PDB file of C-alpha atoms in Angstrom:
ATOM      1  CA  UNK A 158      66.904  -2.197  -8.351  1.00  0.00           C
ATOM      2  CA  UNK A 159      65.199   0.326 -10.588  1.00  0.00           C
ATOM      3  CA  UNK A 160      67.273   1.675 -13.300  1.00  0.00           C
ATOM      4  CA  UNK A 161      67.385   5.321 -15.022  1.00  0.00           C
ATOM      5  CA  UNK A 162      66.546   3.302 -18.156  1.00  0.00           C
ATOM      6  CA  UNK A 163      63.489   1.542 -17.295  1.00  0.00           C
ATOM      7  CA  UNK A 164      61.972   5.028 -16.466  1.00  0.00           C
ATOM      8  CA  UNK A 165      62.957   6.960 -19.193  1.00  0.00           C
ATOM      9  CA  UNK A 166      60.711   3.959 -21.379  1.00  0.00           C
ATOM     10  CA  UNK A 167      57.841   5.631 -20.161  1.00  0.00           C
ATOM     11  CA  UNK A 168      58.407   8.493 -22.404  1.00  0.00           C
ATOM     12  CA  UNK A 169      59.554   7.468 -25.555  1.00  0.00           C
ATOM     13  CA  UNK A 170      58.422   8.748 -29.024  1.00  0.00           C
ATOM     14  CA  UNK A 171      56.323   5.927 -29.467  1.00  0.00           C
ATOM     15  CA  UNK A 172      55.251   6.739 -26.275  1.00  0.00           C
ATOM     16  CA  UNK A 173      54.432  10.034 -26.669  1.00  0.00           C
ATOM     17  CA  UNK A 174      52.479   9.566 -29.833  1.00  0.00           C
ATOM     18  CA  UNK A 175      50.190   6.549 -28.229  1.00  0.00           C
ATOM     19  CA  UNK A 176      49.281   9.012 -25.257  1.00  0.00           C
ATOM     20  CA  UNK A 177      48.672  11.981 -27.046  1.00  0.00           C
ATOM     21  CA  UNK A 178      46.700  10.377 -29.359  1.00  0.00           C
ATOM     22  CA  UNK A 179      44.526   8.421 -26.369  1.00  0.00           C
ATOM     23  CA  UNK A 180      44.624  11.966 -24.875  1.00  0.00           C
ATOM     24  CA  UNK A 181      42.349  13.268 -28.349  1.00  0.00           C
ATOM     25  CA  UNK A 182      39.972  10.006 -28.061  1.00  0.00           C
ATOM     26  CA  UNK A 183      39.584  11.117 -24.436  1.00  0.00           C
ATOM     27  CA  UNK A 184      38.648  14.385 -25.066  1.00  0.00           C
ATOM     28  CA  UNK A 185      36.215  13.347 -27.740  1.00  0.00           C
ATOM     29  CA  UNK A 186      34.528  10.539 -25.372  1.00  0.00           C
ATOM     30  CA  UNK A 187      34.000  13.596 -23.211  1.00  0.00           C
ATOM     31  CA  UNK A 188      32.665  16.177 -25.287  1.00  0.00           C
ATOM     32  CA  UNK A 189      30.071  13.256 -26.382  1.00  0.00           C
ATOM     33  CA  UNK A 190      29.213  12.435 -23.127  1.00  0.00           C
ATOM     34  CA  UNK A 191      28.654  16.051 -21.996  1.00  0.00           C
ATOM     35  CA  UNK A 192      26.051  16.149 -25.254  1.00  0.00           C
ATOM     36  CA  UNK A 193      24.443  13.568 -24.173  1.00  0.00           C
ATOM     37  CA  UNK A 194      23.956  13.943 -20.335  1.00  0.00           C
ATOM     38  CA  UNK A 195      22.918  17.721 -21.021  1.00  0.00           C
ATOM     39  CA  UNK A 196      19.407  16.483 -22.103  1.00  0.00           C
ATOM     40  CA  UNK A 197      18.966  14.170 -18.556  1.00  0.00           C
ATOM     41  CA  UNK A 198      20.206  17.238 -16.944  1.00  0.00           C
ATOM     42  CA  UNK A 199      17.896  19.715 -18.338  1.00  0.00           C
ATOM     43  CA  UNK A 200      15.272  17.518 -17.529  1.00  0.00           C
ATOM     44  CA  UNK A 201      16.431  17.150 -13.512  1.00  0.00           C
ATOM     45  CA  UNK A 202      17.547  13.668 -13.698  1.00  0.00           C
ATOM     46  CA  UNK A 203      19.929  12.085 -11.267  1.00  0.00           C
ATOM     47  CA  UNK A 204      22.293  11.116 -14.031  1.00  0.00           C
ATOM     48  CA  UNK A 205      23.763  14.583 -15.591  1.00  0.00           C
ATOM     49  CA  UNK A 206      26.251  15.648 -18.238  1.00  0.00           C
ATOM     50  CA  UNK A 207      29.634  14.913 -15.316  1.00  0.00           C
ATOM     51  CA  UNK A 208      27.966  10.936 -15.112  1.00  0.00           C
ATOM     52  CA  UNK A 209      27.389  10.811 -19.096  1.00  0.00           C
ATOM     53  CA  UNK A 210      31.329  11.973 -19.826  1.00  0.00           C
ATOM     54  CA  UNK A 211      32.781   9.917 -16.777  1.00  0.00           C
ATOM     55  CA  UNK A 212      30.950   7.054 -18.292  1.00  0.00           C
ATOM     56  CA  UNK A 213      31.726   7.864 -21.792  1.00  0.00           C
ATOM     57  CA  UNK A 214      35.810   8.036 -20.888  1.00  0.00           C
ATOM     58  CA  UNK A 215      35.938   5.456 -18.605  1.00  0.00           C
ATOM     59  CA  UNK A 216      34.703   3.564 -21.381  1.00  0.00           C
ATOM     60  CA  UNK A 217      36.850   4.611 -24.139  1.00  0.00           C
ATOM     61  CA  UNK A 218      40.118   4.437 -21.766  1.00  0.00           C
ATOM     62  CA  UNK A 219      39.674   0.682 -21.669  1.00  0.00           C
ATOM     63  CA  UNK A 220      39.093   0.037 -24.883  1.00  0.00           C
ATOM     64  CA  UNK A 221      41.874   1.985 -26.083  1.00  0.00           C
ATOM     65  CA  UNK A 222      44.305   0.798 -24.358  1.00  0.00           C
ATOM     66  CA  UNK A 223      43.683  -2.667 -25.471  1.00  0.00           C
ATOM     67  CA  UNK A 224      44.971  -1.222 -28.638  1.00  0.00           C
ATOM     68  CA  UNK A 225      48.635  -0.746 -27.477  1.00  0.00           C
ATOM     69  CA  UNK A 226      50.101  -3.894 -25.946  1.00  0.00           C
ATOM     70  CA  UNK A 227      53.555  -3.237 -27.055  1.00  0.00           C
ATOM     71  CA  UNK A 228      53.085   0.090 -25.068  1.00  0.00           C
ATOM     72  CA  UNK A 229      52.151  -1.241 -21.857  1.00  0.00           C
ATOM     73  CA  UNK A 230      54.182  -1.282 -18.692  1.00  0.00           C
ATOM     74  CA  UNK A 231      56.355   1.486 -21.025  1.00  0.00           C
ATOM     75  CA  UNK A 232      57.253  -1.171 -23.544  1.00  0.00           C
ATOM     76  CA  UNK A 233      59.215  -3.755 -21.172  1.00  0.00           C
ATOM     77  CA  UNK A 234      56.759  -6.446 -21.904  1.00  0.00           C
ATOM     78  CA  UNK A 235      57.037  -6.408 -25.760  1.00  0.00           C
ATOM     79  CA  UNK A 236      58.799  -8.586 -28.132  1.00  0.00           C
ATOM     80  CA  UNK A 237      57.157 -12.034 -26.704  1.00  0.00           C
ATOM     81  CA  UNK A 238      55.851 -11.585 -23.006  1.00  0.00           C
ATOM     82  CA  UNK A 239      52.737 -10.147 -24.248  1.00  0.00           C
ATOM     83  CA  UNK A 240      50.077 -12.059 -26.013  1.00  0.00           C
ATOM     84  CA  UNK A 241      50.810 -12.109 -29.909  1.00  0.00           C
ATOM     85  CA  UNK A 242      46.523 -11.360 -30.243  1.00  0.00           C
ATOM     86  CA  UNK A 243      45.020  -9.441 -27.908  1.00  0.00           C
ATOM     87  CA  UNK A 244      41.041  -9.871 -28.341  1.00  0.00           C
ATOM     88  CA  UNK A 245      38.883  -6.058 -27.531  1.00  0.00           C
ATOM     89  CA  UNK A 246      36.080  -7.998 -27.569  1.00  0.00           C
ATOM     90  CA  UNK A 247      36.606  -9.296 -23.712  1.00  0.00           C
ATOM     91  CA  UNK A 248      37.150  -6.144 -22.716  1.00  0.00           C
ATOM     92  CA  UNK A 249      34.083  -4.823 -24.401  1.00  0.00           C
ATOM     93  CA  UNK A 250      32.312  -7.435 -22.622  1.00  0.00           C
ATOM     94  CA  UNK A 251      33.489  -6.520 -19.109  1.00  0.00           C
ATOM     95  CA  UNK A 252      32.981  -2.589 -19.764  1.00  0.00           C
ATOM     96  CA  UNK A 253      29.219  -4.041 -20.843  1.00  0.00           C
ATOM     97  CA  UNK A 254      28.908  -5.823 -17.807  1.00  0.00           C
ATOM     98  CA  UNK A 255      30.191  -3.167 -15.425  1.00  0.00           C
ATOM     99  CA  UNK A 256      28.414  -0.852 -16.712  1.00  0.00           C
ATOM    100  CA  UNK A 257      25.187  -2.589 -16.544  1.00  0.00           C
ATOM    101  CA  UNK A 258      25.463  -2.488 -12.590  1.00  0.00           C
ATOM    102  CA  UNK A 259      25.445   1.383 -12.962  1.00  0.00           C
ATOM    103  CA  UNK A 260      22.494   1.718 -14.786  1.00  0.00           C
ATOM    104  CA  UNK A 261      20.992  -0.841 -12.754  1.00  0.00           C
ATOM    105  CA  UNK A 262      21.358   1.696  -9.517  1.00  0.00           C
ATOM    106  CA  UNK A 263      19.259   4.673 -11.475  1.00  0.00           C
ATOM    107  CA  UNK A 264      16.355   2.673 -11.724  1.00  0.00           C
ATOM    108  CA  UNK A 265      13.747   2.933  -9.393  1.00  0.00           C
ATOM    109  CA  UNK A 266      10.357   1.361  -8.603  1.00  0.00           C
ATOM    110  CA  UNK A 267       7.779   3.056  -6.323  1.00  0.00           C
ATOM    111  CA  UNK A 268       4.660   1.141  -6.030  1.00  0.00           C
ATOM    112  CA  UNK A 269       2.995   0.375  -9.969  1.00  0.00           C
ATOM    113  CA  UNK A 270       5.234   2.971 -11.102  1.00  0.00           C
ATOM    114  CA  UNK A 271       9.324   2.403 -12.582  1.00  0.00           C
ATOM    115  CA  UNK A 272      11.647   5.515 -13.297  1.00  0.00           C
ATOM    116  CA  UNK A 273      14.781   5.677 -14.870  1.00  0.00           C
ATOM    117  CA  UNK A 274      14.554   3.291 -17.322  1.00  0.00           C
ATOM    118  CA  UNK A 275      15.498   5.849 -19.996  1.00  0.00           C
ATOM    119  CA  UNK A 276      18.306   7.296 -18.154  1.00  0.00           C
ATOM    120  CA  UNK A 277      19.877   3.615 -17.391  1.00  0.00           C
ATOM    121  CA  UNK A 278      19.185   3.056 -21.671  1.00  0.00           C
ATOM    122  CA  UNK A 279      21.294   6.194 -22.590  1.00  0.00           C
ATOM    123  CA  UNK A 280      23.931   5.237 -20.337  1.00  0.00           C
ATOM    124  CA  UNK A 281      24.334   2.166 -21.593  1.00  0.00           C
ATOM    125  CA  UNK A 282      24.164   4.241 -24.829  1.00  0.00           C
ATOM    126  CA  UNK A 283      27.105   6.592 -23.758  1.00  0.00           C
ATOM    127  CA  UNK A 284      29.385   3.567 -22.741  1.00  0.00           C
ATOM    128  CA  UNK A 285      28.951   2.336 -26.527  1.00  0.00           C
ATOM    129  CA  UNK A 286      29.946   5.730 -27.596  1.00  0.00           C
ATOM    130  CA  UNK A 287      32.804   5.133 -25.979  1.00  0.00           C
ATOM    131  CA  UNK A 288      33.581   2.053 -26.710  1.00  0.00           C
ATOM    132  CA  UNK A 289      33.110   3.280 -30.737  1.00  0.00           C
ATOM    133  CA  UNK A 290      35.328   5.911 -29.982  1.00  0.00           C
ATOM    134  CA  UNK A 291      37.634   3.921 -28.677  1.00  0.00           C
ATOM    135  CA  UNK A 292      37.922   1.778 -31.131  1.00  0.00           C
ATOM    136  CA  UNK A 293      38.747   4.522 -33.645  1.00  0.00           C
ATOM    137  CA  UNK A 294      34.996   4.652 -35.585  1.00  0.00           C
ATOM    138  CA  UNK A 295      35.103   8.580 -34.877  1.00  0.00           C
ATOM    139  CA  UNK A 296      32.067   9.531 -37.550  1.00  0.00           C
ATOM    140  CA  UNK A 297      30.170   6.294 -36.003  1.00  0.00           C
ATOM    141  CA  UNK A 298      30.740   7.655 -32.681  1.00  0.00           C
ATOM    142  CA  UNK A 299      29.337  10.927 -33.192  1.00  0.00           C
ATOM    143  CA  UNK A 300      26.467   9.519 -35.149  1.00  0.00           C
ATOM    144  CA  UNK A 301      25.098   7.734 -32.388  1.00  0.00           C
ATOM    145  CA  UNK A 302      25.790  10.390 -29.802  1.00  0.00           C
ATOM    146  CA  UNK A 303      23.558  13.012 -32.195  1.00  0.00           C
ATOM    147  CA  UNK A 304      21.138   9.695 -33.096  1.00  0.00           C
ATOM    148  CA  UNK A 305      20.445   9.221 -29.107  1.00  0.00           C
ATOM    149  CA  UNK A 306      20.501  12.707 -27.990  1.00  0.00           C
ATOM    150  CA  UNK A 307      17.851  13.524 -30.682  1.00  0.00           C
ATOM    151  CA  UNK A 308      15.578  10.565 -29.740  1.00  0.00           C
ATOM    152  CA  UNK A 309      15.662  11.408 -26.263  1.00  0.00           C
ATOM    153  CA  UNK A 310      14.769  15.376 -26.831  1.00  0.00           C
ATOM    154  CA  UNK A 311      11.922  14.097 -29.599  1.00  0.00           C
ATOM    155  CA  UNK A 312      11.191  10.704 -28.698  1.00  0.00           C
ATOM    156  CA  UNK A 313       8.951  11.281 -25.740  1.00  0.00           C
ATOM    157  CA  UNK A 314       7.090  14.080 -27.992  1.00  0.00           C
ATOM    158  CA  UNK A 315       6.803  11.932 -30.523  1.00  0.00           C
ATOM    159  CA  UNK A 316       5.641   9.040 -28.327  1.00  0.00           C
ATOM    160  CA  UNK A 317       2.659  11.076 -26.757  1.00  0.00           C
ATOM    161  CA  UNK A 318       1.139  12.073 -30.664  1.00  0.00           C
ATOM    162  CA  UNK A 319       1.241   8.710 -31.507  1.00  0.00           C
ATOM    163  CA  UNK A 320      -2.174   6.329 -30.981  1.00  0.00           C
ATOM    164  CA  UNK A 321      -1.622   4.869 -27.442  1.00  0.00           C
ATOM    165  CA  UNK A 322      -3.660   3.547 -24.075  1.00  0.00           C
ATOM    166  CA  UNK A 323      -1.642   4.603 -20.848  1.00  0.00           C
ATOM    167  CA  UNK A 324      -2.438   3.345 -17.396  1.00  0.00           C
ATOM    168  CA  UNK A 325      -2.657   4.828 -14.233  1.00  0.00           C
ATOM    169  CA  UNK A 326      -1.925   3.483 -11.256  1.00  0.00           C
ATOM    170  CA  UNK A 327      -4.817   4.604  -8.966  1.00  0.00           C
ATOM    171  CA  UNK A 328      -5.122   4.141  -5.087  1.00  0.00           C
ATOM    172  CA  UNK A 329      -8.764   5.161  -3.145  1.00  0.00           C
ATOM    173  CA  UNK A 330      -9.289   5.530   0.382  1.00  0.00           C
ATOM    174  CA  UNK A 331     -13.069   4.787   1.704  1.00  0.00           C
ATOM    175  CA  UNK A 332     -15.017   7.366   4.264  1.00  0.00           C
ATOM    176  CA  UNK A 333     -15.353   4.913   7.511  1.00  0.00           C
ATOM    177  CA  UNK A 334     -17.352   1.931   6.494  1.00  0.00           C
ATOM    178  CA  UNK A 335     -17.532   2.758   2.716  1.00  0.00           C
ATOM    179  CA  UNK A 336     -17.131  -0.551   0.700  1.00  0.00           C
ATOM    180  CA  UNK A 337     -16.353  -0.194  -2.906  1.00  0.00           C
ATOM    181  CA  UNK A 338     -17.083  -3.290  -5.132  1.00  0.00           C
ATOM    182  CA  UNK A 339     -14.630  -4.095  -8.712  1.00  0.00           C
ATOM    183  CA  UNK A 340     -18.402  -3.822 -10.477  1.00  0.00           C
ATOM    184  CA  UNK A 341     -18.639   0.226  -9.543  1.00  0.00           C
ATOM    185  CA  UNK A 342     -15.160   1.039  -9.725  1.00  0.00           C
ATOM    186  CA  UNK A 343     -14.845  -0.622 -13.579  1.00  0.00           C
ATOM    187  CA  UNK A 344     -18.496   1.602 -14.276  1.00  0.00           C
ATOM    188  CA  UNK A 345     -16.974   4.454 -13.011  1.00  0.00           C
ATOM    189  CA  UNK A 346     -13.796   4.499 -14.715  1.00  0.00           C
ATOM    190  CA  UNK A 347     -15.852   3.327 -18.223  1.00  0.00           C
ATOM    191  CA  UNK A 348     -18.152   5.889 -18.132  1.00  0.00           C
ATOM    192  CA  UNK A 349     -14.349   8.535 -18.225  1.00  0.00           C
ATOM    193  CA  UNK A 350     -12.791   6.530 -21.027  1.00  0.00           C
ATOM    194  CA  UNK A 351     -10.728   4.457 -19.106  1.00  0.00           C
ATOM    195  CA  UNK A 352     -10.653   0.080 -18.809  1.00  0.00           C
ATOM    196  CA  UNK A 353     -10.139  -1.540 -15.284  1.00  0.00           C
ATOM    197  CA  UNK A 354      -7.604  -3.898 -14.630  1.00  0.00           C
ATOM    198  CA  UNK A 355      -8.596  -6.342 -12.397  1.00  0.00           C
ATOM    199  CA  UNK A 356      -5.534  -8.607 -12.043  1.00  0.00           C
ATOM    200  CA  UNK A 357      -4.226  -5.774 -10.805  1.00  0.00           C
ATOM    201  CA  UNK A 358      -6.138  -4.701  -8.104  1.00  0.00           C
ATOM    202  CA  UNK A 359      -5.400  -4.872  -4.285  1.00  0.00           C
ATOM    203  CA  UNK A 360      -7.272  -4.105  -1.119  1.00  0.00           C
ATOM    204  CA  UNK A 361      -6.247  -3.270   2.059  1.00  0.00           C
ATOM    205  CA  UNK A 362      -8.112  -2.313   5.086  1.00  0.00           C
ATOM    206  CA  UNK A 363      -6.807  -0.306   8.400  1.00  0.00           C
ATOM    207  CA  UNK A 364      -9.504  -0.305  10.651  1.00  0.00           C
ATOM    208  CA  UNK A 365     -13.024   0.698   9.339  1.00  0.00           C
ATOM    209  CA  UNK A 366     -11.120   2.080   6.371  1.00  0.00           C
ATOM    210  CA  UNK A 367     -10.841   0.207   3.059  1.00  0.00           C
ATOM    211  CA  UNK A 368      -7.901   1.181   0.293  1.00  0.00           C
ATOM    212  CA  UNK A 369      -7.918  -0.076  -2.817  1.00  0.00           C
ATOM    213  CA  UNK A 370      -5.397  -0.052  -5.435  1.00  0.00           C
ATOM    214  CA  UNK A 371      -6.186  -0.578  -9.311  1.00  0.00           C
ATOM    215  CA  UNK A 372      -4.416   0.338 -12.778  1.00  0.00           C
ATOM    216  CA  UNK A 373      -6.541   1.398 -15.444  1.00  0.00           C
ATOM    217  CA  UNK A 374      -6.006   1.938 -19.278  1.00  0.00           C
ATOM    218  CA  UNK A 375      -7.123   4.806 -21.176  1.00  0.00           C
ATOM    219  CA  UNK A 376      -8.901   3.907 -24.083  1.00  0.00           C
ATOM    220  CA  UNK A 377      -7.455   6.306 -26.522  1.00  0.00           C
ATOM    221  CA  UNK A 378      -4.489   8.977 -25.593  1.00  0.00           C
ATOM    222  CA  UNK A 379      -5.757  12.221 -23.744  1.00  0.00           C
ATOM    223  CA  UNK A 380      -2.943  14.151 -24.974  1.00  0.00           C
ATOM    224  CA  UNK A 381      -0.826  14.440 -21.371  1.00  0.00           C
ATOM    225  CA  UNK A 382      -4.220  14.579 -19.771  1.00  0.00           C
ATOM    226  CA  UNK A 383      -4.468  11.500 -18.768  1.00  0.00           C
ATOM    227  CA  UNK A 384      -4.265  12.458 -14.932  1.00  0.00           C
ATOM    228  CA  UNK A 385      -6.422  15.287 -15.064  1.00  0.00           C
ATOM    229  CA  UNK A 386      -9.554  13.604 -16.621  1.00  0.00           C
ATOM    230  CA  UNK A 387      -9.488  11.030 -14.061  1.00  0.00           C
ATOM    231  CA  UNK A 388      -9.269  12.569 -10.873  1.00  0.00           C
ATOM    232  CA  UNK A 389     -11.570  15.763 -12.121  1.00  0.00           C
ATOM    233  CA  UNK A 390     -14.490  13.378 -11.735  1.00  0.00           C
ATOM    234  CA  UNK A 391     -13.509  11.496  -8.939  1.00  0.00           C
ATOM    235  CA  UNK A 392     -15.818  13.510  -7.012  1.00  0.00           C
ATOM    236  CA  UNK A 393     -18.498  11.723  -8.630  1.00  0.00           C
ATOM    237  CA  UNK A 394     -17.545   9.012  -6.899  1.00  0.00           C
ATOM    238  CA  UNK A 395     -19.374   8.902  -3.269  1.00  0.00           C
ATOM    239  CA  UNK A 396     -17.904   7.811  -0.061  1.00  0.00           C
ATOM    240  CA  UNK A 397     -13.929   9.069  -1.362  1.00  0.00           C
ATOM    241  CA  UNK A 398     -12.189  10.166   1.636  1.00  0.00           C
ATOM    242  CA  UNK A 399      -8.624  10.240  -0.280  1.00  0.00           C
ATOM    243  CA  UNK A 400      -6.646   9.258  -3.188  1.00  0.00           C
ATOM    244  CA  UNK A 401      -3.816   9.040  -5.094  1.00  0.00           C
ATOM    245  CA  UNK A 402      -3.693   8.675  -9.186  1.00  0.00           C
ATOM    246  CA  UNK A 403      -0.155   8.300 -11.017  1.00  0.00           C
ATOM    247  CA  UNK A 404       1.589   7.104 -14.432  1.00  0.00           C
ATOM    248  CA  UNK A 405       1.828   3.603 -14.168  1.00  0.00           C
ATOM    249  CA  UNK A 406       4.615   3.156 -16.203  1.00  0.00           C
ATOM    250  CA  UNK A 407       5.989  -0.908 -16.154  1.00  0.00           C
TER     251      UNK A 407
END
């Protein structure tokens, strides 16, 4: 039968002081992982600042509780029932794991291209900010929330200064009986700058209609013009009754 006393456990000093002070980690895990999803959501990613916090607390919740065993179940299991060590580190590894799964759902592959491998990084990022915070490391926590929020804001503009050969993922659709051969497509794309690939290329054919599908590799960095410069002379290119030219990003 439940007794008065058993319920009046649950809010004890020591009580008390371990939620309000998982209350303040909370709140911190939160206002970290709202700093960090603002920069997917300013951007228009799926992921946005509500993801980045739940992620963030979720995180830090489990950690910190680990930290409180003679708490738990308001105190009736301490003094013996419990475990004299229990180890974070298992828990860590299951919030790891778990997490993993979510990230796993935010990335996305349409034909040579892959999205959302940044997004899936920094929330893998924001569960280790809460697992930091959790753990009590508060300047270490807000460290790497300000060292991964500035890497994704710079990193990319950083990333397109620097020396660098991106592909694009380029499909061509042949007028009726066209026939393109690898020999004039790696010509044409030489004489704009860029290298064909030709273990990746593919070639389908729908009645008198040939498609072909290719990467190609800049051979210096067009400075986000990449795209541009190859389908403004595509043109050139006789017999073109369609195509399609994106980041191939892999």
């Amino acid at each position: 039968m439940l007794e008065t006393d058993h319920l009046l456990r649950y809010w004890t000093d020591s009580q008390w002081a371990a939620n309000v002070l998982m209350l303040m980690h909370l709140l911190g895990a939160m206002v970290l992982g709202l700093l960090l999803g603002y920069e997917r959501a300013y951007h228009g990613r799926a992921a946005g600042m509500r993801t980045y916090a739940l992620v963030c607390m979720a995180s830090c919740a489990v950690t910190i509780l680990v930290g409180y065993p003679d708490q738990w179940f308001g105190g009736h299991m301490a003094g013996g029932s419990l475990p004299q060590f229990t180890d974070p580190t298992r828990v860590i590894q299951g919030v790891v794991t778990g997490i993993g799964f979510l990230c796993a759902g935010v990335i996305m592959r349409e034909g040579m291209n892959i999205s959302g491998l940044t997004t899936a990084a920094s929330m893998w990022a924001a569960s280790a900010i809460g697992i930091v915070l959790g753990m009590g490391f508060y300047f270490a926590a807000i460290a790497l929330t300000l060292l991964c929020a500035t890497l994704m804001m710079w990193g990319a503009k950083l990333e397109s200064r620097l020396p660098s050969h991106p592909a694009i993922a380029v499909t061509l659709r042949g007028e009726s009986g066209r026939r393109f051969t690898q020999a004039e497509l790696a010509e044409f794309a030489d004489g704009l700058g860029y290298r064909f690939a030709p273990g990746s290329l593919s070639i389908e054919k729908q009645g008198d209609h040939e498609e072909w599908r290719f990467v190609c590799t800049a051979k210096q960095n067009f400075k986000g013009q990449t795209l541009c410069r190859f389908t403004g002379r595509l043109h050139e290119l006789p017999g073109v009754a369609g195509y399609r030219v994106t980041h191939a990003r892999n």
